[in-house]
GROMACS .gro file of N, CA and C in nm:
model
  438
    1MET      N    1   0.819   0.988   0.998
    1MET     CA    2   0.867   0.864   0.941
    1MET      C    3   0.752   0.764   0.925
    2LEU      N    4   0.660   0.762   1.023
    2LEU     CA    5   0.548   0.669   1.015
    2LEU      C    6   0.452   0.706   0.903
    3GLY      N    7   0.432   0.836   0.879
    3GLY     CA    8   0.349   0.879   0.766
    3GLY      C    9   0.412   0.838   0.634
    4ALA      N   10   0.542   0.853   0.624
    4ALA     CA   11   0.613   0.810   0.503
    4ALA      C   12   0.601   0.659   0.486
    5PHE      N   13   0.609   0.585   0.596
    5PHE     CA   14   0.591   0.439   0.594
    5PHE      C   15   0.456   0.404   0.532
    6LEU      N   16   0.353   0.471   0.576
    6LEU     CA   17   0.219   0.444   0.524
    6LEU      C   18   0.212   0.473   0.375
    7PHE      N   19   0.255   0.589   0.334
    7PHE     CA   20   0.239   0.629   0.194
    7PHE      C   21   0.328   0.551   0.099
    8GLU      N   22   0.450   0.525   0.135
    8GLU     CA   23   0.538   0.453   0.043
    8GLU      C   24   0.490   0.309   0.021
    9ASP      N   25   0.449   0.242   0.127
    9ASP     CA   26   0.397   0.106   0.111
    9ASP      C   27   0.271   0.104   0.026
   10VAL      N   28   0.182   0.198   0.050
   10VAL     CA   29   0.059   0.205  -0.031
   10VAL      C   30   0.094   0.238  -0.176
   11GLY      N   31   0.193   0.324  -0.197
   11GLY     CA   32   0.236   0.356  -0.334
   11GLY      C   33   0.289   0.235  -0.408
   12VAL      N   34   0.368   0.153  -0.340
   12VAL     CA   35   0.421   0.031  -0.403
   12VAL      C   36   0.305  -0.059  -0.445
   13SER      N   37   0.210  -0.082  -0.355
   13SER     CA   38   0.099  -0.172  -0.389
   13SER      C   39   0.009  -0.113  -0.496
   14ALA      N   40  -0.003   0.020  -0.501
   14ALA     CA   41  -0.084   0.085  -0.605
   14ALA      C   42  -0.020   0.065  -0.742
   15TYR      N   43   0.109   0.089  -0.754
   15TYR     CA   44   0.176   0.069  -0.883
   15TYR      C   45   0.179  -0.078  -0.923
   16ALA      N   46   0.196  -0.167  -0.826
   16ALA     CA   47   0.192  -0.310  -0.857
   16ALA      C   48   0.055  -0.351  -0.909
   17GLY      N   49  -0.050  -0.295  -0.850
   17GLY     CA   50  -0.185  -0.326  -0.895
   17GLY      C   51  -0.219  -0.268  -1.030
   18ALA      N   52  -0.160  -0.155  -1.063
   18ALA     CA   53  -0.191  -0.088  -1.189
   18ALA      C   54  -0.110  -0.142  -1.307
   19ALA      N   55  -0.009  -0.219  -1.282
   19ALA     CA   56   0.083  -0.262  -1.389
   19ALA      C   57   0.013  -0.328  -1.507
   20LYS      N   58  -0.084  -0.413  -1.481
   20LYS     CA   59  -0.152  -0.483  -1.591
   20LYS      C   60  -0.242  -0.391  -1.673
   21ARG      N   61  -0.272  -0.274  -1.621
   21ARG     CA   62  -0.361  -0.182  -1.692
   21ARG      C   63  -0.285  -0.086  -1.783
   22VAL      N   64  -0.153  -0.088  -1.777
   22VAL     CA   65  -0.073   0.003  -1.859
   22VAL      C   66  -0.069  -0.052  -2.001
   23ALA      N   67  -0.109   0.032  -2.096
   23ALA     CA   68  -0.128  -0.016  -2.234
   23ALA      C   69  -0.001  -0.016  -2.318
   24SER      N   70   0.085   0.080  -2.302
   24SER     CA   71   0.202   0.086  -2.390
   24SER      C   72   0.329   0.048  -2.316
   25ASP      N   73   0.426  -0.003  -2.392
   25ASP     CA   74   0.554  -0.041  -2.332
   25ASP      C   75   0.623   0.079  -2.270
   26MET      N   76   0.613   0.196  -2.336
   26MET     CA   77   0.680   0.316  -2.283
   26MET      C   78   0.620   0.354  -2.149
   27LYS      N   79   0.487   0.353  -2.139
   27LYS     CA   80   0.423   0.388  -2.012
   27LYS      C   81   0.451   0.282  -1.907
   28LEU      N   82   0.458   0.155  -1.947
   28LEU     CA   83   0.490   0.050  -1.852
   28LEU      C   84   0.631   0.069  -1.796
   29ALA      N   85   0.724   0.105  -1.880
   29ALA     CA   86   0.861   0.131  -1.834
   29ALA      C   87   0.863   0.247  -1.735
   30ASP      N   88   0.786   0.352  -1.764
   30ASP     CA   89   0.778   0.465  -1.671
   30ASP      C   90   0.718   0.422  -1.538
   31ALA      N   91   0.607   0.346  -1.544
   31ALA     CA   92   0.541   0.301  -1.422
   31ALA      C   93   0.633   0.207  -1.343
   32ALA      N   94   0.705   0.119  -1.412
   32ALA     CA   95   0.798   0.029  -1.344
   32ALA      C   96   0.909   0.107  -1.275
   33GLY      N   97   0.956   0.213  -1.339
   33GLY     CA   98   1.058   0.296  -1.278
   33GLY      C   99   1.008   0.364  -1.151
   34ILE      N  100   0.884   0.414  -1.156
   34ILE     CA  101   0.826   0.477  -1.037
   34ILE      C  102   0.805   0.372  -0.928
   35LEU      N  103   0.756   0.254  -0.965
   35LEU     CA  104   0.738   0.146  -0.868
   35LEU      C  105   0.870   0.112  -0.800
   36ALA      N  106   0.976   0.104  -0.878
   36ALA     CA  107   1.108   0.073  -0.821
   36ALA      C  108   1.151   0.178  -0.720
   37VAL      N  109   1.133   0.304  -0.754
   37VAL     CA  110   1.171   0.412  -0.662
   37VAL      C  111   1.086   0.408  -0.536
   38GLU      N  112   0.955   0.385  -0.552
   38GLU     CA  113   0.868   0.372  -0.435
   38GLU      C  114   0.917   0.258  -0.345
   39ALA      N  115   0.953   0.146  -0.406
   39ALA     CA  116   1.000   0.032  -0.328
   39ALA      C  117   1.133   0.062  -0.258
   40TYR      N  118   1.224   0.133  -0.327
   40TYR     CA  119   1.349   0.173  -0.261
   40TYR      C  120   1.318   0.261  -0.140
   41HIS      N  121   1.231   0.359  -0.161
   41HIS     CA  122   1.195   0.449  -0.051
   41HIS      C  123   1.135   0.370   0.065
   42ALA      N  124   1.042   0.278   0.034
   42ALA     CA  125   0.977   0.200   0.138
   42ALA      C  126   1.078   0.118   0.218
   43GLY      N  127   1.174   0.058   0.149
   43GLY     CA  128   1.277  -0.021   0.218
   43GLY      C  129   1.363   0.064   0.309
   44ILE      N  130   1.402   0.182   0.260
   44ILE     CA  131   1.484   0.272   0.341
   44ILE      C  132   1.406   0.319   0.464
   45ILE      N  133   1.280   0.353   0.443
   45ILE     CA  134   1.197   0.398   0.556
   45ILE      C  135   1.181   0.286   0.658
   46ARG      N  136   1.157   0.163   0.611
   46ARG     CA  137   1.144   0.051   0.703
   46ARG      C  138   1.276   0.028   0.779
   47ALA      N  139   1.388   0.042   0.711
   47ALA     CA  140   1.517   0.026   0.779
   47ALA      C  141   1.536   0.133   0.886
   48GLN      N  142   1.499   0.257   0.854
   48GLN     CA  143   1.510   0.366   0.951
   48GLN      C  144   1.420   0.342   1.072
   49ILE      N  145   1.298   0.295   1.045
   49ILE     CA  146   1.207   0.264   1.156
   49ILE      C  147   1.269   0.155   1.243
   50GLY      N  148   1.331   0.056   1.182
   50GLY     CA  149   1.398  -0.049   1.257
   50GLY      C  150   1.506   0.005   1.349
   51GLU      N  151   1.574   0.110   1.304
   51GLU     CA  152   1.680   0.172   1.384
   51GLU      C  153   1.623   0.259   1.497
   52MET      N  154   1.497   0.296   1.487
   52MET     CA  155   1.438   0.386   1.586
   52MET      C  156   1.394   0.315   1.714
   53GLY      N  157   1.395   0.183   1.712
   53GLY     CA  158   1.367   0.109   1.834
   53GLY      C  159   1.230   0.047   1.840
   54PRO      N  160   1.209  -0.037   1.943
   54PRO     CA  161   1.087  -0.117   1.955
   54PRO      C  162   0.957  -0.036   1.958
   55ALA      N  163   0.956   0.079   2.023
   55ALA     CA  164   0.831   0.156   2.031
   55ALA      C  165   0.787   0.204   1.892
   56THR      N  166   0.881   0.251   1.812
   56THR     CA  167   0.848   0.297   1.677
   56THR      C  168   0.814   0.179   1.587
   57ILE      N  169   0.885   0.070   1.605
   57ILE     CA  170   0.855  -0.051   1.528
   57ILE      C  171   0.712  -0.097   1.557
   58GLU      N  172   0.673  -0.096   1.681
   58GLU     CA  173   0.536  -0.140   1.715
   58GLU      C  174   0.433  -0.045   1.655
   59LYS      N  175   0.463   0.084   1.650
   59LYS     CA  176   0.370   0.178   1.584
   59LYS      C  177   0.359   0.146   1.435
   60ALA      N  178   0.469   0.115   1.372
   60ALA     CA  179   0.467   0.077   1.229
   60ALA      C  180   0.388  -0.051   1.210
   61ASN      N  181   0.409  -0.148   1.297
   61ASN     CA  182   0.334  -0.273   1.286
   61ASN      C  183   0.185  -0.250   1.312
   62ALA      N  184   0.151  -0.155   1.400
   62ALA     CA  185   0.010  -0.122   1.422
   62ALA      C  186  -0.050  -0.061   1.295
   63ILE      N  187   0.027   0.019   1.223
   63ILE     CA  188  -0.019   0.073   1.094
   63ILE      C  189  -0.044  -0.041   0.997
   64SER      N  190   0.045  -0.138   0.993
   64SER     CA  191   0.027  -0.253   0.904
   64SER      C  192  -0.100  -0.330   0.939
   65ARG      N  193  -0.123  -0.350   1.068
   65ARG     CA  194  -0.245  -0.421   1.109
   65ARG      C  195  -0.369  -0.340   1.072
   66ALA      N  196  -0.362  -0.209   1.087
   66ALA     CA  197  -0.475  -0.124   1.049
   66ALA      C  198  -0.500  -0.131   0.899
   67ARG      N  199  -0.392  -0.132   0.819
   67ARG     CA  200  -0.410  -0.142   0.674
   67ARG      C  201  -0.479  -0.273   0.638
   68ASP      N  202  -0.448  -0.379   0.711
   68ASP     CA  203  -0.515  -0.507   0.687
   68ASP      C  204  -0.665  -0.496   0.704
   69THR      N  205  -0.709  -0.418   0.802
   69THR     CA  206  -0.853  -0.404   0.824
   69THR      C  207  -0.919  -0.319   0.716
   70LEU      N  208  -0.840  -0.237   0.647
   70LEU     CA  209  -0.896  -0.146   0.547
   70LEU      C  210  -0.915  -0.210   0.411
   71ASP      N  211  -0.830  -0.305   0.375
   71ASP     CA  212  -0.846  -0.365   0.241
   71ASP      C  213  -0.876  -0.514   0.248
   72GLY      N  214  -0.900  -0.566   0.366
   72GLY     CA  215  -0.935  -0.707   0.380
   72GLY      C  216  -0.813  -0.793   0.403
   73PRO      N  217  -0.835  -0.917   0.446
   73PRO     CA  218  -0.724  -1.004   0.484
   73PRO      C  219  -0.650  -1.066   0.367
   74GLU      N  220  -0.699  -1.047   0.244
   74GLU     CA  221  -0.637  -1.112   0.130
   74GLU      C  222  -0.492  -1.068   0.109
   75ASN      N  223  -0.464  -0.942   0.129
   75ASN     CA  224  -0.329  -0.888   0.113
   75ASN      C  225  -0.269  -0.868   0.252
   76ALA      N  226  -0.236  -0.977   0.318
   76ALA     CA  227  -0.188  -0.969   0.456
   76ALA      C  228  -0.059  -0.890   0.464
   77GLU      N  229  -0.061  -0.786   0.542
   77GLU     CA  230   0.057  -0.703   0.563
   77GLU      C  231   0.164  -0.784   0.635
   78THR      N  232   0.288  -0.747   0.613
   78THR     CA  233   0.400  -0.813   0.679
   78THR      C  234   0.421  -0.749   0.816
   79VAL      N  235   0.376  -0.817   0.919
   79VAL     CA  236   0.395  -0.771   1.056
   79VAL      C  237   0.476  -0.878   1.127
   80THR      N  238   0.570  -0.836   1.206
   80THR     CA  239   0.656  -0.931   1.275
   80THR      C  240   0.632  -0.925   1.424
   81GLU      N  241   0.709  -1.002   1.497
   81GLU     CA  242   0.700  -1.000   1.641
   81GLU      C  243   0.745  -0.865   1.695
   82PRO      N  244   0.708  -0.832   1.818
   82PRO     CA  245   0.747  -0.702   1.874
   82PRO      C  246   0.898  -0.678   1.864
   83GLY      N  247   0.934  -0.557   1.830
   83GLY     CA  248   1.074  -0.519   1.823
   83GLY      C  249   1.142  -0.547   1.692
   84ARG      N  250   1.068  -0.604   1.593
   84ARG     CA  251   1.128  -0.636   1.462
   84ARG      C  252   1.036  -0.586   1.352
   85ILE      N  253   1.095  -0.552   1.239
   85ILE     CA  254   1.018  -0.508   1.123
   85ILE      C  255   1.080  -0.568   0.997
   86HIS      N  256   0.996  -0.605   0.902
   86HIS     CA  257   1.045  -0.654   0.773
   86HIS      C  258   1.088  -0.535   0.688
   87ILE      N  259   1.192  -0.552   0.609
   87ILE     CA  260   1.239  -0.446   0.521
   87ILE      C  261   1.151  -0.435   0.396
   88SER      N  262   1.080  -0.541   0.362
   88SER     CA  263   0.989  -0.535   0.247
   88SER      C  264   0.854  -0.593   0.287
   89ASN      N  265   0.751  -0.552   0.216
   89ASN     CA  266   0.615  -0.599   0.239
   89ASN      C  267   0.574  -0.679   0.116
   90THR      N  268   0.594  -0.811   0.123
   90THR     CA  269   0.573  -0.894   0.004
   90THR      C  270   0.489  -1.016   0.037
   91ASP      N  271   0.444  -1.081  -0.070
   91ASP     CA  272   0.372  -1.207  -0.052
   91ASP      C  273   0.472  -1.322  -0.036
   92ALA      N  274   0.421  -1.444  -0.031
   92ALA     CA  275   0.507  -1.561  -0.009
   92ALA      C  276   0.608  -1.583  -0.122
   93GLN      N  277   0.580  -1.528  -0.241
   93GLN     CA  278   0.672  -1.540  -0.355
   93GLN      C  279   0.769  -1.422  -0.364
   94GLY      N  280   0.765  -1.333  -0.267
   94GLY     CA  281   0.856  -1.219  -0.267
   94GLY      C  282   0.813  -1.105  -0.359
   95ARG      N  283   0.687  -1.103  -0.398
   95ARG     CA  284   0.637  -0.997  -0.487
   95ARG      C  285   0.558  -0.894  -0.407
   96ALA      N  286   0.561  -0.771  -0.453
   96ALA     CA  287   0.484  -0.665  -0.389
   96ALA      C  288   0.335  -0.695  -0.401
   97PHE      N  289   0.260  -0.664  -0.297
   97PHE     CA  290   0.115  -0.682  -0.302
   97PHE      C  291   0.054  -0.583  -0.401
   98PRO      N  292  -0.031  -0.630  -0.490
   98PRO     CA  293  -0.103  -0.536  -0.577
   98PRO      C  294  -0.234  -0.494  -0.511
   99ARG      N  295  -0.269  -0.368  -0.527
   99ARG     CA  296  -0.400  -0.321  -0.480
   99ARG      C  297  -0.468  -0.245  -0.593
  100ARG      N  298  -0.600  -0.258  -0.601
  100ARG     CA  299  -0.680  -0.180  -0.696
  100ARG      C  300  -0.692  -0.038  -0.643
  101VAL      N  301  -0.736   0.051  -0.731
  101VAL     CA  302  -0.750   0.192  -0.694
  101VAL      C  303  -0.842   0.205  -0.573
  102GLY      N  304  -0.956   0.137  -0.574
  102GLY     CA  305  -1.049   0.147  -0.461
  102GLY      C  306  -0.988   0.100  -0.331
  103GLU      N  307  -0.903  -0.003  -0.338
  103GLU     CA  308  -0.835  -0.052  -0.218
  103GLU      C  309  -0.731   0.047  -0.169
  104VAL      N  310  -0.663   0.113  -0.263
  104VAL     CA  311  -0.568   0.217  -0.226
  104VAL      C  312  -0.642   0.331  -0.158
  105LEU      N  313  -0.758   0.367  -0.214
  105LEU     CA  314  -0.837   0.474  -0.153
  105LEU      C  315  -0.882   0.435  -0.012
  106ASN      N  316  -0.916   0.308   0.010
  106ASN     CA  317  -0.948   0.263   0.146
  106ASN      C  318  -0.834   0.298   0.241
  107GLN      N  319  -0.711   0.277   0.193
  107GLN     CA  320  -0.593   0.302   0.276
  107GLN      C  321  -0.578   0.450   0.309
  108VAL      N  322  -0.582   0.535   0.208
  108VAL     CA  323  -0.554   0.676   0.232
  108VAL      C  324  -0.674   0.751   0.291
  109TYR      N  325  -0.797   0.698   0.270
  109TYR     CA  326  -0.915   0.755   0.335
  109TYR      C  327  -0.930   0.703   0.478
  110GLY      N  328  -0.863   0.591   0.507
  110GLY     CA  329  -0.874   0.533   0.640
  110GLY      C  330  -1.011   0.474   0.666
  111ALA      N  331  -1.073   0.418   0.562
  111ALA     CA  332  -1.209   0.367   0.575
  111ALA      C  333  -1.225   0.233   0.503
  112PRO      N  334  -1.272   0.130   0.573
  112PRO     CA  335  -1.298   0.003   0.506
  112PRO      C  336  -1.429   0.006   0.430
  113GLY      N  337  -1.447  -0.087   0.342
  113GLY     CA  338  -1.573  -0.101   0.270
  113GLY      C  339  -1.583  -0.014   0.147
  114GLY      N  340  -1.695  -0.023   0.080
  114GLY     CA  341  -1.715   0.051  -0.044
  114GLY      C  342  -1.795   0.178  -0.024
  115GLY      N  343  -1.790   0.262  -0.124
  115GLY     CA  344  -1.870   0.383  -0.126
  115GLY      C  345  -1.812   0.503  -0.055
  116VAL      N  346  -1.691   0.493  -0.003
  116VAL     CA  347  -1.628   0.605   0.068
  116VAL      C  348  -1.559   0.694  -0.034
  117ASN      N  349  -1.578   0.826  -0.024
  117ASN     CA  350  -1.516   0.915  -0.121
  117ASN      C  351  -1.433   1.027  -0.057
  118HIS      N  352  -1.405   1.016   0.072
  118HIS     CA  353  -1.320   1.116   0.137
  118HIS      C  354  -1.282   1.067   0.277
  119GLY      N  355  -1.183   1.134   0.337
  119GLY     CA  356  -1.143   1.103   0.474
  119GLY      C  357  -0.994   1.083   0.487
  120GLY      N  358  -0.950   1.059   0.608
  120GLY     CA  359  -0.809   1.032   0.634
  120GLY      C  360  -0.718   1.143   0.585
  121PHE      N  361  -0.623   1.105   0.499
  121PHE     CA  362  -0.529   1.202   0.445
  121PHE      C  363  -0.592   1.293   0.340
  122PHE      N  364  -0.711   1.261   0.294
  122PHE     CA  365  -0.781   1.340   0.192
  122PHE      C  366  -0.922   1.371   0.239
  123PRO      N  367  -0.936   1.467   0.335
  123PRO     CA  368  -1.068   1.495   0.393
  123PRO      C  369  -1.172   1.540   0.289
  124ARG      N  370  -1.127   1.595   0.178
  124ARG     CA  371  -1.219   1.637   0.072
  124ARG      C  372  -1.221   1.538  -0.045
  125GLY      N  373  -1.151   1.429  -0.032
  125GLY     CA  374  -1.143   1.331  -0.139
  125GLY      C  375  -1.031   1.363  -0.235
  126VAL      N  376  -1.022   1.286  -0.343
  126VAL     CA  377  -0.920   1.306  -0.445
  126VAL      C  378  -0.987   1.340  -0.576
  127ASN      N  379  -0.911   1.393  -0.671
  127ASN     CA  380  -0.966   1.414  -0.804
  127ASN      C  381  -0.922   1.300  -0.893
  128GLY      N  382  -0.983   1.286  -1.005
  128GLY     CA  383  -0.950   1.177  -1.096
  128GLY      C  384  -1.074   1.098  -1.132
  129VAL      N  385  -1.055   0.996  -1.210
  129VAL     CA  386  -1.168   0.916  -1.258
  129VAL      C  387  -1.228   0.832  -1.144
  130VAL      N  388  -1.143   0.767  -1.065
  130VAL     CA  389  -1.191   0.685  -0.954
  130VAL      C  390  -1.167   0.763  -0.826
  131ARG      N  391  -1.276   0.790  -0.754
  131ARG     CA  392  -1.266   0.868  -0.630
  131ARG      C  393  -1.326   0.796  -0.511
  132ARG      N  394  -1.393   0.686  -0.537
  132ARG     CA  395  -1.471   0.616  -0.435
  132ARG      C  396  -1.417   0.475  -0.416
  133THR      N  397  -1.418   0.429  -0.291
  133THR     CA  398  -1.371   0.294  -0.262
  133THR      C  399  -1.471   0.191  -0.310
  134VAL      N  400  -1.421   0.073  -0.341
  134VAL     CA  401  -1.507  -0.038  -0.382
  134VAL      C  402  -1.461  -0.166  -0.313
  135ARG      N  403  -1.554  -0.254  -0.286
  135ARG     CA  404  -1.521  -0.382  -0.222
  135ARG      C  405  -1.596  -0.497  -0.288
  136ASP      N  406  -1.631  -0.481  -0.415
  136ASP     CA  407  -1.713  -0.582  -0.480
  136ASP      C  408  -1.635  -0.675  -0.571
  137LYS      N  409  -1.502  -0.668  -0.572
  137LYS     CA  410  -1.421  -0.753  -0.657
  137LYS      C  411  -1.330  -0.839  -0.571
  138PRO      N  412  -1.294  -0.957  -0.620
  138PRO     CA  413  -1.199  -1.040  -0.544
  138PRO      C  414  -1.063  -0.972  -0.540
  139PRO      N  415  -0.978  -1.009  -0.445
  139PRO     CA  416  -0.847  -0.945  -0.433
  139PRO      C  417  -0.761  -0.976  -0.555
  140LEU      N  418  -0.671  -0.884  -0.585
  140LEU     CA  419  -0.573  -0.908  -0.690
  140LEU      C  420  -0.468  -1.003  -0.640
  141THR      N  421  -0.414  -1.081  -0.729
  141THR     CA  422  -0.299  -1.162  -0.695
  141THR      C  423  -0.185  -1.115  -0.784
  142PRO      N  424  -0.061  -1.123  -0.737
  142PRO     CA  425   0.049  -1.077  -0.820
  142PRO      C  426   0.047  -1.145  -0.957
  143GLY      N  427   0.063  -1.064  -1.061
  143GLY     CA  428   0.063  -1.116  -1.197
  143GLY      C  429  -0.074  -1.125  -1.259
  144ALA      N  430  -0.180  -1.103  -1.178
  144ALA     CA  431  -0.317  -1.110  -1.232
  144ALA      C  432  -0.356  -0.974  -1.286
  145GLY      N  433  -0.458  -0.970  -1.370
  145GLY     CA  434  -0.507  -0.844  -1.426
  145GLY      C  435  -0.569  -0.757  -1.322
  146ALA      N  436  -0.561  -0.626  -1.342
  146ALA     CA  437  -0.615  -0.531  -1.244
  146ALA      C  438  -0.759  -0.502  -1.271
   0.00000   0.00000   0.00000
């Protein structure tokens, strides 16, 4: 459940960050649909973790704190007091945090900073155009370009 917590939250922020880069309305609709499903999954997982009790909640909150160290303090994770968990991970306006590809890779590689191309859940790295983490751009804000 904790692994699913990590991946679903990172998936939501990845799709939120990529939204401005989608060129066509059809692809944007597809991406929005996937984002919605990721968010539903994340909420259900968070609710289940809440039902599992304080020890599991604290482990989930520790994951949130760790994610904060991986992509910087700009996208502050939603961590609550011991024994409680938020059902959604949003900013002050209730929007999902957007993350750039490099910031997402920081999360799944488990490595802060730039220049990392493997580790964590992907010991050999990922395939695709962007494979390496970057930390040379300011954080995304909801509604801003990716």
